[in-house]
């Protein structure tokens, strides 16, 4: 059709695949979106969620204008106001808070609604503005913190193998990851490996879509992954299959860690993990005899009390087997450790050091010392632990709450002011996948609807309205992008904003195949540091009393929403079939539960209601219910996070969404 434009962009959502997409624009309207067929990882395909993205941008419930609360907090009652009115009210309130209580009384609560380096949580979005006011820092620990910390302790970085190199693996361990739901583009490379004879094992408490397609499924007890890793390595040592040359040249602490491995024979590991001893031995033998072995572990595996230790133990496997020497060998958790952009948040604008408030501790840290909560790219009422206490905290009349949003989420209902935010087809951004090795540029395809503003433009206007004069607060999006690419790191050689805008995506300037640790690690000694002391940290559910709440709840990702994004999309809600809880037949029978009945899932923190699905896809003693449902659209007015406790993992203060005890009864 004449007059059509093809605009290259990138998906902003919290998924490792960070797809390259092509938007067709005709008559000033975005009329089609498809995966970019030229991108080596996207290969022309989007997921079931993002396939409806253009429809989502045009939804009838899209927020298009600034709004002020007119009803009680939590009621969701607002009136439309102008941007000038909104900026003036914000300016007056923020200045009063800074003058009376200091800048630390402001909590900028940014989340993973967008992973952009301009508009989202990965880069500079708003952080210079908050530094100029002296606001508290925000520890964004909700997603991958424990695993990042564990891998960094061992490898010096959370970065690992290039996921495309799984095509060269001969044994693939999909460990705590549901690839076909949460990053399905990797499956193409898994299929390539299978065609060449690779064996694929899914290690997961749930028989997921991915586990159904694997050659083998090990239904491990939640949170016991480190013990299994040690048990597999015990078999490797018994077979004499350790790579002694690699261990001597590129690791430290091996003798002590070897003793820890020997304390975890398969029979002990079977007791801990709930797996048959023969299955542990069989996989250990396969690991000992198969080179290269590639391990794919994503964020679900580390959302328990021993999450950091789990990734430390997994990271030890390719060091013992020497798989880091080989294409297709190693572990892939997040490639973000290989991204070396210059993220200059201008910390020098802070007049003095300030406190750090933790994202998953909102229920306890949103106390009287916080006078302003500014939420963007986040929906904490829907996504953060201890949902009921968060709602109580947000009812404080002395708390000035501003939410920048695209839709009236559960959190918006508690706002004093709501600012309408752009969506990805309406603003520029720079992205880097945490599941591949490419930088991507998102060019806006259409103008924003109504009065929606991008994150960067909102903070530029607010800084101007408040009379701030620091020049860096007014840098344009293209200037910010240029700064991000100016780190001088060799991986960015030849990558410019102009090139990205023209080509849409560029692979990092790294070798192919990419062998990051074949000759050493980015640690002070240049060696991998094996874990010291106890390598297996048990989950909370393994040590807590179980009399009142005997079932372990895991809260995996949904196939039809991404966190709470798309939780209000009518078609995707229909496909999700509403909140459901998976219950093993033995547990269902003991409680008088049948397929399709409404049940109440509860503990001391709260309760939520869901339809029972009786299935052997979960082992006895384990129940599962996906995250992502909106509270106000759910039966009983609660979601799974009503029963998720506000606890920290062992490292990085990571979240513990898969480490809670519950009971179930008919509703």
XYZ file of C-alpha atoms in Angstrom:
667
model
C 0.000 0.000 0.000
C 1.415 3.401 -0.960
C 2.223 5.760 1.876
C 3.024 2.993 4.364
C 6.019 3.374 6.657
C 7.927 0.557 8.356
C 9.176 1.735 11.765
C 11.746 -0.357 13.630
C 11.267 -0.715 17.356
C 11.813 -2.990 20.334
C 9.670 -4.600 22.995
C 10.176 -2.877 26.377
C 8.752 -5.581 28.632
C 10.415 -7.579 31.395
C 11.408 -10.575 29.269
C 14.885 -11.804 28.317
C 14.054 -11.840 24.596
C 13.681 -8.045 24.084
C 12.244 -8.549 20.612
C 12.931 -6.379 17.626
C 9.638 -5.436 15.985
C 8.399 -3.652 12.889
C 5.404 -1.319 13.086
C 3.517 -0.511 9.899
C 2.160 3.049 9.887
C -0.485 4.209 7.415
C -2.383 7.473 7.530
C -0.637 8.413 10.758
C -1.912 5.257 12.497
C -0.034 2.144 13.587
C -1.932 -0.560 11.700
C 0.291 -3.631 12.092
C 3.068 -4.966 14.294
C 5.207 -8.026 13.656
C 8.440 -9.487 14.891
C 11.425 -8.358 12.887
C 12.358 -11.240 10.544
C 15.871 -9.847 10.131
C 16.739 -9.988 13.832
C 18.752 -13.164 14.562
C 17.028 -13.797 17.889
C 13.486 -12.533 17.243
C 13.321 -14.212 13.804
C 9.970 -12.647 12.960
C 7.991 -13.929 15.969
C 6.394 -12.124 18.903
C 4.731 -13.751 21.913
C 1.000 -14.260 22.514
C 1.020 -11.215 24.795
C 2.799 -8.706 22.573
C 0.866 -9.814 19.501
C -1.966 -7.720 20.975
C 0.202 -4.699 21.801
C -1.250 -2.294 19.220
C -4.744 -3.205 20.372
C -3.590 -2.472 23.923
C -2.334 1.012 23.030
C -5.819 1.870 21.711
C -7.790 0.332 24.584
C -10.836 2.223 25.817
C -9.480 2.309 29.383
C -6.165 3.947 28.413
C -5.271 6.910 30.647
C -5.002 10.032 28.469
C -5.056 13.045 30.813
C -3.672 14.081 34.216
C -6.088 13.370 37.058
C -6.537 14.415 40.685
C -8.136 12.264 43.365
C -11.626 13.323 44.429
C -12.697 10.305 46.492
C -11.140 8.352 49.367
C -7.773 6.744 48.760
C -8.304 3.366 47.197
C -11.613 4.338 45.606
C -10.176 5.116 42.172
C -12.276 8.302 41.940
C -10.559 11.099 39.985
C -11.238 14.295 38.097
C -9.420 15.492 35.002
C -6.991 18.395 35.417
C -4.497 20.152 33.152
C -0.795 19.446 32.999
C -0.098 22.930 34.375
C -2.318 22.208 37.361
C -0.636 18.867 37.926
C 2.884 20.275 37.673
C 2.047 23.162 39.969
C 0.553 20.920 42.640
C 3.497 18.536 42.424
C 6.001 21.378 42.611
C 4.375 22.882 45.687
C 4.077 19.547 47.470
C 7.616 18.371 46.673
C 9.194 21.658 47.743
C 7.245 21.604 51.011
C 8.345 18.018 51.690
C 12.004 18.793 50.946
C 11.928 21.958 53.067
C 10.240 20.334 56.062
C 11.479 16.747 55.991
C 14.421 16.650 53.580
C 14.684 15.007 50.190
C 14.937 11.513 51.686
C 11.232 11.736 52.517
C 10.637 11.135 48.774
C 10.671 7.531 47.537
C 10.954 7.253 43.720
C 9.512 3.772 43.192
C 10.511 2.642 39.705
C 9.756 -0.854 38.401
C 10.247 -3.191 35.474
C 7.244 -2.048 33.443
C 9.818 -0.958 30.889
C 13.435 -2.109 30.676
C 14.423 0.869 28.553
C 17.611 2.794 29.218
C 15.812 6.099 28.543
C 12.215 5.587 29.633
C 12.553 2.528 31.852
C 14.302 1.118 34.877
C 17.650 0.211 33.311
C 19.058 3.691 32.812
C 18.552 7.337 33.588
C 14.756 7.664 33.742
C 14.132 10.340 36.367
C 17.163 9.533 38.460
C 18.985 12.809 37.813
C 15.869 14.711 38.855
C 15.594 12.737 42.086
C 19.285 13.268 42.847
C 18.811 17.007 42.402
C 16.086 16.864 45.089
C 18.122 14.584 47.369
C 15.486 11.829 47.268
C 16.022 8.373 48.734
C 17.581 5.742 46.501
C 15.431 2.870 45.277
C 16.802 -0.693 45.336
C 15.130 -2.440 42.401
C 15.488 -5.970 43.723
C 12.174 -7.493 42.663
C 13.383 -9.516 39.700
C 16.894 -10.957 39.638
C 18.847 -9.587 42.609
C 19.687 -12.834 44.436
C 20.849 -14.595 41.279
C 22.878 -11.598 40.132
C 24.614 -11.469 43.512
C 25.294 -15.202 43.556
C 26.765 -15.280 40.067
C 28.831 -12.169 40.741
C 30.322 -13.780 43.842
C 31.499 -16.736 41.764
C 32.116 -15.398 38.256
C 32.594 -11.686 38.944
C 29.567 -10.892 36.753
C 26.032 -12.185 36.196
C 26.826 -12.329 32.485
C 27.387 -15.782 31.008
C 27.114 -17.621 27.720
C 25.443 -16.263 24.592
C 22.011 -17.968 24.497
C 22.348 -18.448 20.737
C 25.169 -20.874 21.488
C 22.707 -23.375 22.969
C 22.453 -24.581 19.384
C 25.902 -26.120 19.972
C 25.048 -27.766 23.315
C 24.758 -31.535 23.565
C 23.131 -31.542 26.995
C 20.755 -28.688 27.854
C 19.526 -28.192 31.403
C 16.512 -25.866 31.455
C 16.768 -25.225 35.159
C 13.905 -23.389 36.861
C 12.838 -21.754 33.613
C 9.671 -22.137 31.557
C 11.186 -21.216 28.197
C 8.032 -21.582 26.097
C 6.195 -19.055 28.292
C 8.951 -16.733 29.514
C 11.317 -16.262 26.588
C 10.190 -18.638 23.849
C 12.720 -17.468 21.258
C 15.406 -19.569 22.933
C 13.463 -22.666 21.916
C 14.588 -22.290 18.307
C 18.183 -22.777 19.402
C 17.169 -25.676 21.639
C 15.511 -27.276 18.617
C 18.679 -26.747 16.567
C 20.651 -28.549 19.272
C 18.124 -31.373 19.423
C 18.376 -31.862 15.680
C 22.075 -32.474 16.233
C 21.397 -34.997 18.998
C 21.186 -32.911 22.180
C 19.278 -34.177 25.236
C 17.021 -31.605 26.948
C 16.186 -31.801 30.648
C 13.670 -29.549 32.422
C 14.295 -29.175 36.157
C 11.191 -27.535 37.567
C 8.684 -28.088 40.403
C 5.888 -27.775 37.813
C 5.343 -29.799 34.659
C 5.221 -26.650 32.546
C 4.739 -26.264 28.800
C 8.505 -26.496 28.525
C 8.777 -29.576 30.719
C 6.146 -31.272 28.541
C 8.357 -30.718 25.494
C 11.648 -31.707 27.123
C 13.193 -35.164 26.817
C 13.164 -35.466 30.578
C 11.490 -33.655 33.492
C 12.793 -33.675 37.060
C 10.033 -32.329 39.377
C 12.362 -30.963 42.036
C 11.149 -29.771 45.419
C 11.024 -25.918 45.278
C 14.178 -24.171 46.450
C 16.456 -27.224 46.573
C 18.328 -26.589 43.313
C 21.724 -25.980 44.958
C 21.559 -29.403 46.575
C 20.848 -31.019 43.212
C 23.787 -29.181 41.643
C 26.076 -30.525 44.358
C 24.684 -34.035 43.899
C 25.303 -33.951 40.157
C 28.866 -32.782 40.734
C 29.321 -35.614 43.233
C 28.680 -38.052 40.382
C 31.008 -36.094 38.087
C 33.803 -36.470 40.650
C 33.024 -40.155 41.163
C 33.451 -40.603 37.410
C 36.716 -38.676 37.411
C 35.173 -36.323 34.834
C 36.267 -33.031 36.340
C 38.445 -30.848 34.103
C 41.539 -30.702 36.284
C 43.464 -28.446 33.953
C 40.684 -25.839 33.904
C 40.255 -26.087 37.669
C 43.958 -25.505 38.242
C 44.353 -22.655 35.769
C 41.133 -20.711 36.210
C 39.581 -21.296 39.642
C 40.284 -20.735 43.318
C 38.907 -22.423 46.436
C 38.508 -25.755 44.674
C 39.702 -28.072 47.440
C 37.281 -26.656 50.008
C 34.409 -26.725 47.530
C 35.307 -30.276 46.549
C 34.802 -31.292 50.169
C 31.376 -29.638 50.130
C 30.458 -31.625 47.006
C 31.518 -34.864 48.692
C 29.123 -34.104 51.564
C 26.229 -34.323 49.069
C 26.061 -37.861 47.662
C 23.027 -38.704 45.505
C 21.195 -40.503 48.315
C 21.306 -37.396 50.529
C 20.397 -35.129 47.616
C 17.425 -37.332 46.772
C 16.068 -36.817 50.297
C 16.467 -33.041 50.046
C 15.101 -32.584 46.534
C 12.368 -35.193 46.568
C 13.778 -36.747 43.387
C 14.461 -40.473 43.015
C 18.093 -41.286 43.748
C 18.407 -43.113 40.444
C 17.328 -39.956 38.569
C 19.979 -37.903 40.335
C 22.631 -40.479 39.479
C 21.476 -40.805 35.882
C 21.615 -37.069 35.228
C 24.961 -36.866 37.013
C 26.348 -39.536 34.679
C 24.931 -37.744 31.651
C 26.538 -34.503 32.838
C 29.865 -36.243 33.409
C 29.886 -37.726 29.917
C 28.364 -34.984 27.755
C 30.329 -32.030 26.444
C 29.311 -29.336 26.023
C 26.563 -28.883 28.610
C 24.607 -25.630 28.554
C 22.512 -24.527 31.536
C 19.651 -22.072 31.123
C 18.435 -20.642 34.438
C 16.195 -17.612 34.679
C 14.751 -15.565 37.509
C 12.225 -18.006 38.955
C 14.959 -20.294 40.245
C 16.249 -17.687 42.729
C 13.037 -16.428 44.318
C 13.460 -18.241 47.619
C 15.545 -18.006 50.783
C 18.534 -19.710 49.157
C 18.271 -18.064 45.743
C 21.765 -16.615 45.691
C 23.298 -19.903 46.801
C 21.378 -21.706 44.054
C 23.025 -19.634 41.312
C 26.418 -19.933 42.975
C 26.095 -23.714 42.872
C 24.898 -23.761 39.267
C 27.773 -21.473 38.267
C 30.223 -23.996 39.678
C 29.108 -26.745 37.290
C 30.736 -25.494 34.042
C 33.889 -24.658 35.985
C 34.186 -28.239 37.238
C 33.388 -29.755 33.835
C 35.438 -27.194 31.904
C 32.457 -26.333 29.731
C 33.406 -22.669 29.665
C 36.057 -23.662 27.113
C 33.457 -24.843 24.589
C 30.802 -23.161 22.433
C 27.473 -24.306 23.847
C 28.939 -24.769 27.325
C 28.345 -22.727 30.457
C 25.380 -21.067 32.091
C 23.061 -18.345 30.769
C 21.161 -16.392 33.414
C 21.309 -12.798 32.226
C 23.458 -11.271 29.513
C 23.054 -7.851 31.173
C 26.495 -8.276 32.724
C 27.946 -7.897 29.231
C 26.221 -4.538 28.624
C 28.658 -1.695 29.294
C 26.644 1.461 28.713
C 27.602 4.664 30.499
C 24.658 5.153 32.881
C 25.389 8.590 34.308
C 22.696 9.326 36.865
C 24.663 12.341 38.130
C 25.078 11.164 41.693
C 27.224 14.251 42.194
C 23.986 16.243 42.332
C 23.287 14.751 45.760
C 24.222 17.218 48.479
C 24.952 14.307 50.849
C 24.606 10.531 50.995
C 21.012 9.323 51.208
C 19.321 6.154 52.395
C 18.259 3.288 50.157
C 14.719 1.922 50.306
C 14.042 -1.576 49.025
C 11.397 -2.299 46.407
C 10.082 -5.549 47.873
C 10.017 -4.037 51.366
C 7.347 -1.488 50.524
C 4.961 -2.867 53.143
C 7.430 -2.222 55.976
C 9.558 0.664 54.675
C 6.661 2.881 53.562
C 6.499 4.325 57.072
C 5.926 7.829 58.451
C 9.365 8.940 57.242
C 8.155 8.671 53.617
C 6.017 11.671 52.691
C 5.939 11.174 48.914
C 5.735 7.917 46.988
C 6.277 8.397 43.247
C 5.450 5.253 41.289
C 6.429 4.716 37.656
C 6.843 1.565 35.609
C 5.433 -0.340 38.577
C 2.210 -1.647 40.069
C 3.218 -2.572 43.628
C -0.310 -3.307 44.838
C -0.429 -6.038 42.200
C 3.210 -7.125 42.060
C 4.895 -6.684 45.435
C 4.829 -9.008 48.468
C 2.464 -8.542 51.416
C -0.333 -7.010 49.378
C -2.666 -6.283 52.274
C -0.132 -4.318 54.312
C 0.844 -2.306 51.239
C -2.786 -1.306 50.752
C -2.992 -0.220 54.387
C 0.154 1.912 54.030
C -1.157 3.591 50.888
C -4.279 4.790 52.731
C -2.260 7.339 54.738
C -3.665 10.812 54.119
C -0.285 12.442 54.791
C 1.356 10.374 52.030
C 1.483 12.244 48.712
C 1.296 9.534 46.044
C 1.903 10.216 42.357
C 1.562 7.449 39.765
C 2.720 7.702 36.152
C 0.695 5.094 34.266
C -0.925 3.916 31.054
C -3.932 2.218 32.693
C -5.858 2.455 35.965
C -3.996 -0.311 37.779
C -4.629 -1.374 41.363
C -1.929 1.092 42.452
C -3.492 3.994 40.544
C -6.563 3.681 42.775
C -4.455 4.898 45.724
C -2.868 7.887 43.961
C -3.390 11.556 44.722
C -2.300 12.498 41.211
C -2.144 10.348 38.090
C 0.040 11.326 35.129
C -0.677 9.690 31.740
C 2.328 7.850 30.313
C 3.263 6.965 26.762
C 3.584 3.416 25.502
C 6.432 1.964 23.481
C 5.155 2.891 20.014
C 4.995 6.555 21.108
C 8.467 7.388 22.461
C 12.134 6.705 21.680
C 14.182 4.298 23.757
C 17.384 2.291 23.850
C 17.243 -1.373 24.864
C 19.540 -4.301 25.531
C 18.175 -7.811 25.877
C 19.101 -9.716 29.018
C 18.633 -12.909 27.027
C 20.731 -12.062 23.959
C 23.714 -10.007 22.797
C 22.057 -7.129 20.909
C 21.362 -3.440 21.475
C 18.090 -2.222 19.976
C 16.622 1.156 19.176
C 12.940 1.924 19.514
C 11.828 4.686 17.155
C 8.412 6.194 17.963
C 5.906 5.126 15.303
C 3.011 7.439 16.166
C 2.395 10.542 18.302
C 1.179 9.980 21.871
C -2.607 9.975 22.279
C -4.347 12.576 24.406
C -1.903 14.300 26.737
C 0.381 11.317 27.414
C 4.038 12.161 28.019
C 7.129 10.000 28.077
C 9.022 9.489 31.326
C 11.910 11.677 30.191
C 9.629 14.498 29.027
C 7.619 14.408 32.250
C 10.735 14.922 34.342
C 12.073 17.621 32.009
C 8.811 19.568 32.355
C 8.696 19.072 36.108
C 12.297 20.242 36.539
C 11.517 23.339 34.494
C 8.327 24.037 36.464
C 10.247 23.756 39.745
C 12.856 26.235 38.555
C 15.739 23.773 38.587
C 18.660 24.895 36.459
C 21.044 21.913 36.287
C 21.590 21.532 32.503
C 21.693 17.706 32.527
C 18.067 17.605 33.720
C 17.024 18.884 30.302
C 19.077 16.619 28.038
C 17.043 15.391 25.083
C 16.400 11.701 24.496
C 18.962 11.592 21.687
C 21.533 13.327 23.886
C 20.899 10.792 26.646
C 21.301 7.952 24.154
C 24.602 9.384 22.917
C 25.833 9.557 26.509
C 24.844 5.950 27.166
C 26.911 4.767 24.206
C 29.976 6.811 25.195
C 31.521 4.449 27.767
C 34.395 3.568 25.459
C 34.039 -0.142 26.175
C 35.296 -2.278 23.264
C 31.953 -4.099 23.047
C 30.410 -0.813 21.854
C 32.941 -0.099 19.121
C 31.156 1.051 15.996
C 27.746 1.352 17.676
C 26.240 4.827 17.437
C 22.786 6.284 17.852
C 22.638 7.057 14.140
C 23.490 3.469 13.270
C 20.947 2.060 15.709
C 18.211 4.340 14.388
C 18.975 3.268 10.844
C 19.408 -0.483 11.419
C 17.143 -1.002 14.443
C 19.555 -3.338 16.243
C 23.271 -4.087 16.408
C 25.065 -7.054 17.959
C 27.556 -6.169 20.663
C 31.089 -6.112 19.369
C 32.051 -9.494 20.832
C 33.354 -12.660 19.150
C 31.132 -15.361 17.760
C 31.100 -17.901 19.289
C 31.296 -15.975 22.537
C 33.447 -17.709 25.170
C 33.575 -15.147 27.991
C 35.391 -17.305 30.558
C 37.508 -19.629 28.460
C 40.650 -17.904 29.711
C 39.591 -16.335 32.993
C 37.007 -14.311 34.881
C 36.402 -10.624 35.718
C 37.344 -11.127 39.371
C 40.307 -9.534 41.212
C 42.322 -12.742 40.792
C 41.065 -13.453 37.279
C 39.766 -16.781 38.560
C 36.344 -18.215 39.342
C 35.747 -18.168 43.101
C 34.063 -21.340 44.295
C 31.498 -20.848 47.084
C 32.931 -21.007 50.574
C 31.226 -22.797 53.419
C 27.716 -24.208 53.107
C 26.790 -24.191 49.422
C 23.128 -25.178 49.858
C 20.863 -22.729 51.699
C 17.446 -24.350 52.214
C 14.235 -22.509 51.384
C 12.095 -21.064 54.158
C 9.505 -23.754 53.486
C 12.020 -26.479 54.388
C 12.549 -25.160 57.923
C 9.280 -23.404 58.845
C 6.541 -25.167 60.871
C 4.008 -26.750 58.514
C 1.191 -27.763 60.843
C -1.154 -24.886 59.991
C 0.058 -24.304 56.430
C 1.448 -27.522 54.939
C 1.555 -26.625 51.234
C 4.365 -24.830 49.407
C 3.054 -22.189 46.991
C 4.953 -21.189 43.866
C 3.764 -18.253 41.738
C 5.097 -18.707 38.182
C 4.693 -16.391 35.221
C 1.493 -16.454 33.228
C 1.388 -17.294 29.536
C -1.069 -14.424 28.906
C 0.354 -11.532 30.948
C 3.776 -10.226 31.807
C 3.845 -9.419 35.508
C 0.648 -7.306 35.676
C 1.042 -5.820 32.187
C -1.934 -6.942 30.050
C -3.813 -7.917 33.226
C -6.720 -5.752 32.048
C -6.699 -6.864 28.390
C -10.109 -8.495 27.786
C -8.965 -11.133 25.304
C -5.880 -12.130 27.277
C -7.962 -12.262 30.454
C -10.393 -14.568 28.678
C -7.563 -16.843 27.594
C -6.132 -16.938 31.107
C -9.446 -18.327 32.441
C -9.060 -16.276 35.606
C -7.089 -17.087 38.769
C -6.436 -20.815 39.052
C -4.539 -22.912 41.551
C -2.897 -26.199 40.546
C -3.336 -28.920 43.177
C -2.028 -32.477 43.159
C -4.797 -35.134 43.274
C -3.632 -36.396 46.680
C -3.775 -32.922 48.217
C -7.113 -32.179 46.559
C -8.695 -35.383 47.862
C -7.484 -34.719 51.400
C -9.246 -31.338 51.334
C -12.419 -32.236 49.520
C -11.422 -30.212 46.474
C -12.523 -31.108 42.959
C -11.625 -29.809 39.544
C -13.315 -26.471 38.820
C -14.435 -25.608 42.359
C -13.666 -22.221 43.872
C -11.078 -22.428 46.654
C -9.581 -20.088 49.202
C -5.774 -20.127 49.457
C -4.627 -18.587 52.733
C -2.013 -18.094 55.451
C -1.402 -15.532 58.198
C -0.700 -12.804 55.622
C -4.023 -12.997 53.820
C -5.946 -15.012 51.263
C -6.946 -15.144 47.622
C -9.567 -17.090 45.714
C -8.949 -19.244 42.657
C -10.481 -22.061 40.672
C -8.962 -25.443 41.454
C -7.252 -27.426 38.714
C -6.528 -30.930 39.963
C -3.405 -32.104 38.161
C -0.281 -34.176 38.533
C 1.731 -31.348 36.974
C 2.545 -30.353 40.576
C 3.991 -32.799 43.070
C 2.209 -33.568 46.375
C 2.762 -30.792 48.891
C 3.194 -28.131 46.186
C 0.538 -25.839 44.721
C 0.953 -23.222 41.997
C -0.928 -20.109 40.943
C 0.368 -17.655 38.351
C 1.154 -14.031 39.083
C -0.152 -11.106 37.042
C -3.861 -10.915 37.851
C -5.225 -7.540 38.913
C -6.658 -7.414 42.419
C -9.764 -5.420 41.495
C -10.527 -7.810 38.627
C -10.106 -10.936 40.759
C -12.680 -12.824 42.841
C -12.479 -11.860 46.490
C -10.452 -8.730 45.708
C -7.022 -10.299 46.303
C -4.257 -11.993 44.330
C -1.424 -14.411 45.077
C 0.683 -11.632 46.605
C -1.721 -11.470 49.538
C -0.065 -14.682 50.784
C 3.523 -13.886 49.734
C 5.543 -12.780 52.738
C 7.907 -9.836 52.769
C 11.174 -11.727 53.241
C 14.657 -11.454 51.737
C 16.651 -14.101 49.940
C 20.153 -14.901 51.146
C 21.873 -12.482 48.757
C 20.987 -9.126 47.190
C 17.788 -8.855 49.254
C 16.086 -10.774 46.461
C 12.373 -11.554 46.542
C 10.957 -14.903 47.750
C 7.800 -15.395 45.696
C 8.205 -19.189 45.494
C 8.899 -19.763 49.181
C 5.623 -19.465 51.083
C 3.429 -21.927 52.974
C -0.345 -21.940 52.562
C -3.464 -23.994 53.138
C -6.405 -24.443 50.773
C -10.067 -24.921 51.536
C -13.297 -24.687 49.540
C -14.356 -21.031 49.230
